[in-house]
Short mmCIF file of C-alpha atoms in Angstrom, two decimals:
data_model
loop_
_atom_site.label_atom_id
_atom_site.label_comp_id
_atom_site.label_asym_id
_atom_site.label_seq_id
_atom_site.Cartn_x
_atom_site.Cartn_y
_atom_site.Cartn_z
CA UNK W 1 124.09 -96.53 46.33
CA UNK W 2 121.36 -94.36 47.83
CA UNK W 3 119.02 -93.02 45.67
CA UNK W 4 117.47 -90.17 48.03
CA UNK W 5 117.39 -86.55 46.22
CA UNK W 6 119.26 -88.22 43.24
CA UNK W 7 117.37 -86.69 40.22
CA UNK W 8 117.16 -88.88 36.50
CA UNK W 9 119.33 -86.84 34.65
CA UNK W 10 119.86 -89.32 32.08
CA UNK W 11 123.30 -90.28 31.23
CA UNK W 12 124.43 -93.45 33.56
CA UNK W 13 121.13 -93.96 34.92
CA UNK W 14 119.20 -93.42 31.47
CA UNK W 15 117.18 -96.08 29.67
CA UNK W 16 116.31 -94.92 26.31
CA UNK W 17 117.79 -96.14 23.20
CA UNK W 18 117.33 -94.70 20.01
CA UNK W 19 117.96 -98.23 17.30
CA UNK W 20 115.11 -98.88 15.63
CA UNK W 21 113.60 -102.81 15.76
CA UNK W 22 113.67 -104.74 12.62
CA UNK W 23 109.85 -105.66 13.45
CA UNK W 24 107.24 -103.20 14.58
CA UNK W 25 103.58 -103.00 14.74
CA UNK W 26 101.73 -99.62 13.60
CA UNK W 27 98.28 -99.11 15.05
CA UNK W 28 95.45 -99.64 12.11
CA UNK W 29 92.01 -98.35 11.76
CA UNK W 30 90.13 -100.37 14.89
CA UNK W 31 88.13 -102.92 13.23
CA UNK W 32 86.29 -104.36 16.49
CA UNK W 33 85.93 -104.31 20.24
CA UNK W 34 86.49 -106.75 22.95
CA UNK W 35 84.35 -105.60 25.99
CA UNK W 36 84.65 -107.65 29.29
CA UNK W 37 84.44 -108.05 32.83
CA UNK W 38 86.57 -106.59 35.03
CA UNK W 39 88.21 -109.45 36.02
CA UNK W 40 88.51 -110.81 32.80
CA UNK W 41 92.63 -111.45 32.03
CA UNK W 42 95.22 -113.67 29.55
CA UNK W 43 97.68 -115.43 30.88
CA UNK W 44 101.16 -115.75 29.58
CA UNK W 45 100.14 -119.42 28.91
CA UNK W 46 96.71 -117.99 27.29
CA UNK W 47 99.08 -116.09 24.81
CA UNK W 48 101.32 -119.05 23.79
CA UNK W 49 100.37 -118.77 20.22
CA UNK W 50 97.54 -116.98 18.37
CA UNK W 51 95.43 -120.29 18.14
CA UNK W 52 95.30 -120.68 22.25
CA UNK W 53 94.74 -116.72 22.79
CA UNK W 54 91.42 -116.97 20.75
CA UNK W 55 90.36 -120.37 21.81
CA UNK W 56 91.00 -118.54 25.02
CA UNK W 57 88.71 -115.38 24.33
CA UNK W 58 86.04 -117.85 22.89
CA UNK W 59 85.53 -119.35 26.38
CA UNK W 60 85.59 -116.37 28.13
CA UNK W 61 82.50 -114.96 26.06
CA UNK W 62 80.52 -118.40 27.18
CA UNK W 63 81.86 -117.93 30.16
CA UNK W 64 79.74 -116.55 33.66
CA UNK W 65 78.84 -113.15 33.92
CA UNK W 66 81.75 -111.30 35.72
CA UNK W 67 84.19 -113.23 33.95
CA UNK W 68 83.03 -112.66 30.28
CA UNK W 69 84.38 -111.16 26.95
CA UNK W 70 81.60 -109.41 24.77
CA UNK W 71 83.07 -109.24 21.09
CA UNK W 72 81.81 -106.64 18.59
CA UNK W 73 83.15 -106.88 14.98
CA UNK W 74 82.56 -104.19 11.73
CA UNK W 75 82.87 -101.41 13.28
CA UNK W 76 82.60 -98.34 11.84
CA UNK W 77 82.84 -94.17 11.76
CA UNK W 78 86.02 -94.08 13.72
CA UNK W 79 87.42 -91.08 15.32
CA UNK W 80 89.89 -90.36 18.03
CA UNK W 81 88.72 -87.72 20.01
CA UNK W 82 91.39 -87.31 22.61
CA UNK W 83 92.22 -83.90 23.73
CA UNK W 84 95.18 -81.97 22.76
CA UNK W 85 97.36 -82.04 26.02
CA UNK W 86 96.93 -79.48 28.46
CA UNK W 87 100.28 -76.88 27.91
CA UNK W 88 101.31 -73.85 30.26
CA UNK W 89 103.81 -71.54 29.73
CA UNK W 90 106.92 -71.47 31.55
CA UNK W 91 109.80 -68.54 31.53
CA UNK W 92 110.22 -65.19 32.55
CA UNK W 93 112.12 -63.21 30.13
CA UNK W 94 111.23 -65.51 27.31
CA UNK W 95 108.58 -67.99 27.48
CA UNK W 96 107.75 -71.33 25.87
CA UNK W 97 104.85 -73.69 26.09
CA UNK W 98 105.43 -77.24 27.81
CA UNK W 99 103.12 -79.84 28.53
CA UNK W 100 101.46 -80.40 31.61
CA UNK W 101 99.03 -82.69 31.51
CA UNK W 102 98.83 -85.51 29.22
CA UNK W 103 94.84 -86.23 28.08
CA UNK W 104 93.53 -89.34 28.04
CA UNK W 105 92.91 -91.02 25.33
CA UNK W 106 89.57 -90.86 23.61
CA UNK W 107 87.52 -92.52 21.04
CA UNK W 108 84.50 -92.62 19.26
CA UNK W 109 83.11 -95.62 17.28
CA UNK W 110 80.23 -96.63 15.29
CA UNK W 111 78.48 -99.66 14.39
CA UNK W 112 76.07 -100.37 11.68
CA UNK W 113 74.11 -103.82 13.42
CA UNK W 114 70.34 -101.75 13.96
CA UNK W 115 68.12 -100.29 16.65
CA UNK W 116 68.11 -103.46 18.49
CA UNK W 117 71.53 -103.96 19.23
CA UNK W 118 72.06 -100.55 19.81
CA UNK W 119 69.52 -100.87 22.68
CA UNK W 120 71.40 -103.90 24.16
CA UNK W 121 74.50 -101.83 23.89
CA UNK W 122 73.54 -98.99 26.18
CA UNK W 123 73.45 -101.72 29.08
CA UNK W 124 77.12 -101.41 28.86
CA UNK W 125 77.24 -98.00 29.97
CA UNK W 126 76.35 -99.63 33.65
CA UNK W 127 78.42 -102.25 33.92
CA UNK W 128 82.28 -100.93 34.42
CA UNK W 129 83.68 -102.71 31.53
CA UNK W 130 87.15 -103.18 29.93
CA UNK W 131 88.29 -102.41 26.59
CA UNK W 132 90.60 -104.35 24.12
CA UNK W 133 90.99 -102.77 20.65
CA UNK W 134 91.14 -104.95 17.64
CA UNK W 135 92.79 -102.80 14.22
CA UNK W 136 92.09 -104.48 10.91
CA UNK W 137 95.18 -106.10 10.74
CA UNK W 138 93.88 -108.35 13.96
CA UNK W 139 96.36 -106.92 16.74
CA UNK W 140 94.52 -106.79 19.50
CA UNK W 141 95.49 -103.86 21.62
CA UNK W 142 94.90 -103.89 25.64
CA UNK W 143 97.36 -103.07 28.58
CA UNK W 144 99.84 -105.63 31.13
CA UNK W 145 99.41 -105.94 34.50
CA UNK W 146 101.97 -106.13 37.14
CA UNK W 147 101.58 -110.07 36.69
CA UNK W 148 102.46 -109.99 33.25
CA UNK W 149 98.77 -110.89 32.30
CA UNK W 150 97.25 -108.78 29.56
CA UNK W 151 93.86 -107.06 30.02
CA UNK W 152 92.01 -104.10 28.37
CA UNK W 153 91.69 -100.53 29.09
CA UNK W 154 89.82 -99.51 32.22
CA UNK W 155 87.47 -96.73 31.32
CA UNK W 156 86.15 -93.70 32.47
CA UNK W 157 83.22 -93.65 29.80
CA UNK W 158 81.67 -96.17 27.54
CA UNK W 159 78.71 -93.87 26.89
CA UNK W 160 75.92 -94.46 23.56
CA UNK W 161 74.29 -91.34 21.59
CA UNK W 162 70.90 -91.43 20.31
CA UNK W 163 71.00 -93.15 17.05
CA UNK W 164 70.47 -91.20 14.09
CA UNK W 165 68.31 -91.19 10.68
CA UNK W 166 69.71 -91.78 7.77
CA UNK W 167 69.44 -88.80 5.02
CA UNK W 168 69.89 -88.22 1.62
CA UNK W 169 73.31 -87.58 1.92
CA UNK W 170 74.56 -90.58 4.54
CA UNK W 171 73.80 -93.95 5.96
CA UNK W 172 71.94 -94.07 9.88
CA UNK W 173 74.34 -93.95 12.57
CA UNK W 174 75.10 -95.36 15.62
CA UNK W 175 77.33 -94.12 17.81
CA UNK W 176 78.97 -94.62 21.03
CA UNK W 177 82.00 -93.29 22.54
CA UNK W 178 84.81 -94.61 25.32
CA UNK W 179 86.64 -92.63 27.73
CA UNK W 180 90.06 -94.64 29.10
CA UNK W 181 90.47 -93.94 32.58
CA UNK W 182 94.83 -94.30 32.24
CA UNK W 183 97.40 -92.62 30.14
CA UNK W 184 99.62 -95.19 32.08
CA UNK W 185 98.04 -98.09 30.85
CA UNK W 186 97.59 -97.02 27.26
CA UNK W 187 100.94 -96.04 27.02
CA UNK W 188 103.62 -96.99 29.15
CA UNK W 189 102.35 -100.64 30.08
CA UNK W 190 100.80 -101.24 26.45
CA UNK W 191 100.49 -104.70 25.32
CA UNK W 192 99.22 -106.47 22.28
CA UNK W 193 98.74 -109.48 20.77
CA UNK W 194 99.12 -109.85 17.31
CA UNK W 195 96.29 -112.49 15.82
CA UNK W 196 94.45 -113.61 12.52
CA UNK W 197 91.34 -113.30 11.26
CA UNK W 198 89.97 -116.49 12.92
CA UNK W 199 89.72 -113.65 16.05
CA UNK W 200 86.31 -112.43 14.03
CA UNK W 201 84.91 -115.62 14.17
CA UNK W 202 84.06 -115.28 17.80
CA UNK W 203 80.17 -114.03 18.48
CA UNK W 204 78.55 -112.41 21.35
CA UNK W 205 75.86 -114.06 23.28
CA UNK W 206 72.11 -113.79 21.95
CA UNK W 207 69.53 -113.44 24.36
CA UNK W 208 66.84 -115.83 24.71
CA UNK W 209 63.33 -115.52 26.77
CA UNK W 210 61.58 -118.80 27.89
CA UNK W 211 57.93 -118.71 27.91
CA UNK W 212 55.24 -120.72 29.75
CA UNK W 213 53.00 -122.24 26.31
CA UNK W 214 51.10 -124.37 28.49
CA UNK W 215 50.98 -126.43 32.07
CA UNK W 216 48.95 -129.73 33.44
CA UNK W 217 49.98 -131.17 36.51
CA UNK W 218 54.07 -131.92 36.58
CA UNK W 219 54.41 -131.67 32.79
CA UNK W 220 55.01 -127.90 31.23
CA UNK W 221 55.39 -126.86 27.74
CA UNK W 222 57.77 -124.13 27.46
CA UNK W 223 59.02 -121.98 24.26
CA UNK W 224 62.51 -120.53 23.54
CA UNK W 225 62.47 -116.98 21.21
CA UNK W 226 65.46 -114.64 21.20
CA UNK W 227 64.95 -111.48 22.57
CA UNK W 228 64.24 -108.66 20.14
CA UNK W 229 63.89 -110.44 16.84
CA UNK W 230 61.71 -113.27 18.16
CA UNK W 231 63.45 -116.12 16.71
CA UNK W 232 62.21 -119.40 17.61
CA UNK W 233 64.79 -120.96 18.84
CA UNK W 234 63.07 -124.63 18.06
CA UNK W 235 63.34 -123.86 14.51
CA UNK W 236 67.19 -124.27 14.82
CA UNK W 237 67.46 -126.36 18.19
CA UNK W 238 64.63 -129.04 18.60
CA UNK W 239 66.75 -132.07 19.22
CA UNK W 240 69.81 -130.35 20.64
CA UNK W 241 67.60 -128.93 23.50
CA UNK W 242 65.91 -131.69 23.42
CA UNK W 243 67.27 -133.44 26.50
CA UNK W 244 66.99 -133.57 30.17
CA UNK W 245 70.66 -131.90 30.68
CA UNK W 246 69.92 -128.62 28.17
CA UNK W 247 67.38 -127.53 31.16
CA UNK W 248 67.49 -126.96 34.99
CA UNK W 249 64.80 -126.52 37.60
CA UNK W 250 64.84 -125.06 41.09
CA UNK W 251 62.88 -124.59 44.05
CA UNK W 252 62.00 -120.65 44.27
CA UNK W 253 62.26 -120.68 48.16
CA UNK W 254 64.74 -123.17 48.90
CA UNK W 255 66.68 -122.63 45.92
CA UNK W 256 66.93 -126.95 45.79
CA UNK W 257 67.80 -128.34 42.47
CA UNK W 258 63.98 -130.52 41.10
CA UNK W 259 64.80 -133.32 39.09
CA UNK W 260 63.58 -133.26 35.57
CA UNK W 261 62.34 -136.56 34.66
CA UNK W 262 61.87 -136.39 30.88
CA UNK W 263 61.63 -133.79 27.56
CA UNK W 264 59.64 -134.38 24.78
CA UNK W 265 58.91 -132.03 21.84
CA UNK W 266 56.17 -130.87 20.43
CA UNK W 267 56.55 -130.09 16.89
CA UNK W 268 53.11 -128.62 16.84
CA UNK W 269 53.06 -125.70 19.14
CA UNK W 270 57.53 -125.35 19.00
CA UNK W 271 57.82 -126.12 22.38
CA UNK W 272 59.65 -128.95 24.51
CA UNK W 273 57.54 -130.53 27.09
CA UNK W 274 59.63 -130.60 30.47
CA UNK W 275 58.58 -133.39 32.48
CA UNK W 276 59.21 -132.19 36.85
CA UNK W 277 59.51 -135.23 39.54
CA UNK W 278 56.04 -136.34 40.66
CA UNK W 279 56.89 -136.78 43.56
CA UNK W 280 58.66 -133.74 44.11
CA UNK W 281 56.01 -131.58 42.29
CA UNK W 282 53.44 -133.33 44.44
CA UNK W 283 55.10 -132.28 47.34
CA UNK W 284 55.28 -128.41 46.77
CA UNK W 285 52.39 -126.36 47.95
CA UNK W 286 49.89 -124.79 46.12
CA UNK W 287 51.13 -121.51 45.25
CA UNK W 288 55.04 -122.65 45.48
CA UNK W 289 57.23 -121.08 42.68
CA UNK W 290 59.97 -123.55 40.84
CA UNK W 291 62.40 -121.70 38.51
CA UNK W 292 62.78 -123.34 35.05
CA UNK W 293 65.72 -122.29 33.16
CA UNK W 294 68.13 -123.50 30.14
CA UNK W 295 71.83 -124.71 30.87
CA UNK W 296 74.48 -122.20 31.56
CA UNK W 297 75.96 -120.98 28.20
CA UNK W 298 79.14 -122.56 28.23
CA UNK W 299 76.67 -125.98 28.86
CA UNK W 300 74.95 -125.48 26.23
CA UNK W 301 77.58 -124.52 23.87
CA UNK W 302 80.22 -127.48 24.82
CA UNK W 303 77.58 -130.11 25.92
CA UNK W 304 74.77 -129.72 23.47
CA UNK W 305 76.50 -127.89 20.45
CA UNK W 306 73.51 -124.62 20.63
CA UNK W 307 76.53 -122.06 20.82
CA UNK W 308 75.71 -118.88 21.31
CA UNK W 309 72.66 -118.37 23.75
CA UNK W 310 71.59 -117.31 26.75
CA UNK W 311 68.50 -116.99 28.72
CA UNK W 312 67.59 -113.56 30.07
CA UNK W 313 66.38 -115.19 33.60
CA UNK W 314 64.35 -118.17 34.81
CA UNK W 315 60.73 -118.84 33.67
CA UNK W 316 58.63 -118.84 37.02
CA UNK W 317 55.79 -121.33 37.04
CA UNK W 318 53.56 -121.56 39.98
CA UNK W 319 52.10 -124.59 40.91
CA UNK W 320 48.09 -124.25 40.81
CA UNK A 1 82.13 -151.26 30.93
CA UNK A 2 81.02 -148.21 29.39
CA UNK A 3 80.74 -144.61 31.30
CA UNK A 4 77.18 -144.73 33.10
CA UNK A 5 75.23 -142.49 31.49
CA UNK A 6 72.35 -139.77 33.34
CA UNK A 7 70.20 -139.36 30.10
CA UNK A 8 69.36 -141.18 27.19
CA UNK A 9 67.16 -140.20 24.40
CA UNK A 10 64.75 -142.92 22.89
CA UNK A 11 63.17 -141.56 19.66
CA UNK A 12 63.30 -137.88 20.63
CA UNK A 13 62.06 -138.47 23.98
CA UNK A 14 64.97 -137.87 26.35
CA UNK A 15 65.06 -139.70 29.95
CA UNK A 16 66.93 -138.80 33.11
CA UNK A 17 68.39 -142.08 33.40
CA UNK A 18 70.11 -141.90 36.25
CA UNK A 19 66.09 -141.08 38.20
CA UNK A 20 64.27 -143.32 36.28
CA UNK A 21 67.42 -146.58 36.81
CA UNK A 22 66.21 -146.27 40.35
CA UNK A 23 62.42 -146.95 39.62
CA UNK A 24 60.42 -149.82 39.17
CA UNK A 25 59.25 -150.74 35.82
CA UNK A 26 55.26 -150.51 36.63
CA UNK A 27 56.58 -146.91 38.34
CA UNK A 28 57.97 -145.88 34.81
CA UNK A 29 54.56 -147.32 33.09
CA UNK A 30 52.08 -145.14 35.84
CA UNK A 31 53.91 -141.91 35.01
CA UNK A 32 53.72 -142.80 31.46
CA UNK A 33 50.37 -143.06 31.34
CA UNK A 34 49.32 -140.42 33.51
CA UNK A 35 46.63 -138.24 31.40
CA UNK A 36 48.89 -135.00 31.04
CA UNK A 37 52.15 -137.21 30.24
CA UNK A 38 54.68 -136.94 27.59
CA UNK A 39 56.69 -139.80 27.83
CA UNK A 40 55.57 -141.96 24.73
CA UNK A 41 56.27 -140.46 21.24
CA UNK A 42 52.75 -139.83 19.69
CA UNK A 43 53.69 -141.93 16.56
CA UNK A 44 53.64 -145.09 19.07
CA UNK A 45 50.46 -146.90 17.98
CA UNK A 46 48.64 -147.82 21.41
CA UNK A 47 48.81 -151.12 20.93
CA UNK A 48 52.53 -151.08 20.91
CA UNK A 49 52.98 -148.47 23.94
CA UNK A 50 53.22 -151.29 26.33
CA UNK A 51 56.04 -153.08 24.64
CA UNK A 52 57.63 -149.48 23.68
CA UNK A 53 57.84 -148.91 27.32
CA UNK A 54 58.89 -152.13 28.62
CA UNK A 55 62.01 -151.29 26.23
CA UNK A 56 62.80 -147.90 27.17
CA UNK A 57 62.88 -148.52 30.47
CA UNK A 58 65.25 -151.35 29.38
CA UNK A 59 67.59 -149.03 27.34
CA UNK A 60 67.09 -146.66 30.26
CA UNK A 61 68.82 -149.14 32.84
CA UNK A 62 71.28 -150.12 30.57
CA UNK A 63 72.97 -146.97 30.07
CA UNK A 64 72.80 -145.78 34.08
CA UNK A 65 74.50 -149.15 34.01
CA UNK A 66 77.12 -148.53 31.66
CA UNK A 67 76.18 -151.20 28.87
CA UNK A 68 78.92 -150.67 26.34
CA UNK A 69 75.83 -151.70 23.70
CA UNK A 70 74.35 -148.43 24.95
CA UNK A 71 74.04 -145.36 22.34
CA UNK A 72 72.87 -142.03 24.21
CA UNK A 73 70.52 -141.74 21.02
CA UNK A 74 67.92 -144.83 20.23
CA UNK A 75 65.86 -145.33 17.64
CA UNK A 76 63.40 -147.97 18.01
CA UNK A 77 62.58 -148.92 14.62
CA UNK A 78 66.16 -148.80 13.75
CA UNK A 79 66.83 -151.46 16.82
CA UNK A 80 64.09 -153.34 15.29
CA UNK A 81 65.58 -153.58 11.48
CA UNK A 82 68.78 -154.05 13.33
CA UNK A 83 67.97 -157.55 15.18
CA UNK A 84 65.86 -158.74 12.25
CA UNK A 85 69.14 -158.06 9.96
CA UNK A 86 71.12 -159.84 12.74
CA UNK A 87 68.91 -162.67 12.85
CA UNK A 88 68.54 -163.36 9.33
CA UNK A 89 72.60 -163.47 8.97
CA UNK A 90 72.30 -165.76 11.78
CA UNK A 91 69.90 -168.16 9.45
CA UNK A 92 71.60 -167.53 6.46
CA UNK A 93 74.99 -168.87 8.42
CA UNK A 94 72.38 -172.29 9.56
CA UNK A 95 71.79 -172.79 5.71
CA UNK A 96 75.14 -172.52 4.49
CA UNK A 97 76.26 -174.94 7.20
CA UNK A 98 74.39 -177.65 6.33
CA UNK A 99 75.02 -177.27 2.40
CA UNK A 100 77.93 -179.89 1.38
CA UNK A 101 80.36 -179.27 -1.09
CA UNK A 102 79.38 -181.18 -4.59
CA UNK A 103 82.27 -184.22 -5.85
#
């Protein structure tokens, strides 16, 4: 049959039912975020059951940047500020309102973790993230792709207000809001994903900043401290990053992998004492750069059991 | 035989195993004992850092090798208690062999 100038009137061609499923889900207050990359996606085979979607999600926040989840739990001071719909008036005689434009949806969220984090979360406003929507009862709401994969929300805005005082009256705030960038995908190819509370087990990454406590010769001492709060991250980690493997070292110009030789630690001073190839070190110039660094996250956290780290960037040491 | 290892950790110190398997022993000992190095745990009286040495480098070999008696996390005093436990069974087995059974 040819389809050309043959309007949807409904009847034959119609798709709507009007039964009502024994088994529905209604939308609950959102309890928590899942930020991510934009190429971030769950497979059908990812959603087999709730255990393998949030094993799933838990590798994808160790996982490298560009393919990463970024979990936020408890939040708080929910509203949904999408517009009303944009309505004109049709009719000549007599005249009624229709809709025109559908908004977008909109919605502003709170959280309740301090000044810190709400510094850290205004990086987000950069980076052209996706949005999954977790409601109290743990259904985690995002949108399906052609593919059948599930992903969140593209956005228009992920933007974060100045944080506020508290007062006599109410707590401090912190607020941020999102802007989704598709009526389409928020309502016509919704999908969700209905999971436990297990799914709030799952933690960002903390940020970590190497320092340079002392050098002589081919043997450094270097510190670990978590950006922001300072903690030392030999306090919890001594032995676990206390191996060759934890750390990785790199020629500045060549960008050549340097053999570590050894790691000791040094109980006094909290620091591990990285131990570089003589004979490589030897070799360098005076004045050459080598790039010390810990383990990729997902190393560290499936290797060496010291989940939930990352370094901000390589330590630079110059050889004298 | 085991999977070969590429680091081992010998009271807290850890080694790149798979580097140092391809070095010589007095190699391993000249690094060691360079001024600035931290290869010996400080606890290892000086007297003993030769002998400490010689068996690191020992463990060190045997896991790039694969020894299924390697463990990726050595203790050397433990090793120690551990043969002097083994050989003591070992005598305590001699005695009872020669006891006979009284008529």
């Amino acid at each position: 049959m040819d389809i050309l100038n043959l309007p949807n009137c409904g009847g034959v061609t119609g798709t709507f039912n009007s039964g009502v499923n024994l088994c529905d889900i209604i939308k609950d207050i959102p309890y928590g975020l899942l930020l991510m990359d934009s190429g971030v996606e769950f497979s059908e085979a990812e959603r087999a059951d709730v255990e393998t979607f949030v094993a799933a999600i838990k590798t994808k926040t160790r996982a490298a940047r560009g393919s990463r989840v970024y979990p936020m739990w408890d939040l708080v001071n929910f509203e949904d500020t999408t517009k009303e719909a944009t309505r004109g008036t049709v009719g000549n005689l007599s005249t009624s309102d229709i809709k025109l434009v559908d908004a977008v949806p909109g919605f502003k969220f709170g959280h309740y973790k301090g000044e810190l984090f709400h510094q850290k979360l205004s990086k987000a406003e950069r980076e052209r993230l996706r949005l999954m929507i977790i409601d109290q009862n743990f259904a985690v709401y995002g949108t399906k792709k052609a593919s059948g994969a599930m992903t969140g929300y593209s956005l228009n805005e992920f933007s974060v207000d100045p944080s506020k005082f508290a007062t006599p009256q109410g707590a401090a705030q912190y607020p941020f809001n999102v802007v989704l960038a598709s009526l389409l995908e928020y309502k016509d190819n919704l999908a969700f994903v209905q999971t436990d509370a297990t799914l709030a087990n799952i933690s960002g990454l903390v940020d970590v900043n190497l320092s340079l406590f002392n050098q002589a010769s081919n043997v450094m001492k270097v510190r670990v401290l978590t950006d922001g709060d300072q903690q030392d991250l030999y306090d919890l980690y001594d032995t676990e990053l206390g191996v060759v493997g934890a750390w990785t070292l790199i020629n500045k110009a060549t960008g050549a992998s340097i053999t570590i030789t050894s790691v000791t630690l040094d109980a006094t001073n909290n620091a591990w004492i990285i131990t570089i190839d003589n004979t490589a070190w030897t070799a360098l110039a005076s004045g050459a750069k080598v790039l010390l660094n810990l383990a990729a996250a997902s190393v560290l956290s499936a290797t060496y059991l010291v989940d939930g780290y990352e370094s901000t960037g390589t330590l630079e040491i110059t050889k004298p | 035989m085991g999977k070969r290892q590429t680091e081992i950790r010998i009271d807290n110190v850890s080694f790149n195993a798979k580097y140092w398997a391809q070095k010589t022993l007095a190699e391993f000992k000249t690094e060691a004992n360079k001024p600035d190095a931290a290869m010996v745990p400080p606890d290892v009286r000086a007297e003993d850092r030769d002998a400490w040495l010689k068996q690191a480098f020992d463990l060190i070999k045997k896991a790039d090798a694969g020894d299924d008696s390697y463990k990726p996390d050595v203790n050397t005093e433990e090793l120690k208690l551990e043969a002097e436990l083994a050989k003591n069974m070992e005598a305590d087995k001699t005695k009872d062999k020669g006891k006979t059974t009284p008529q």
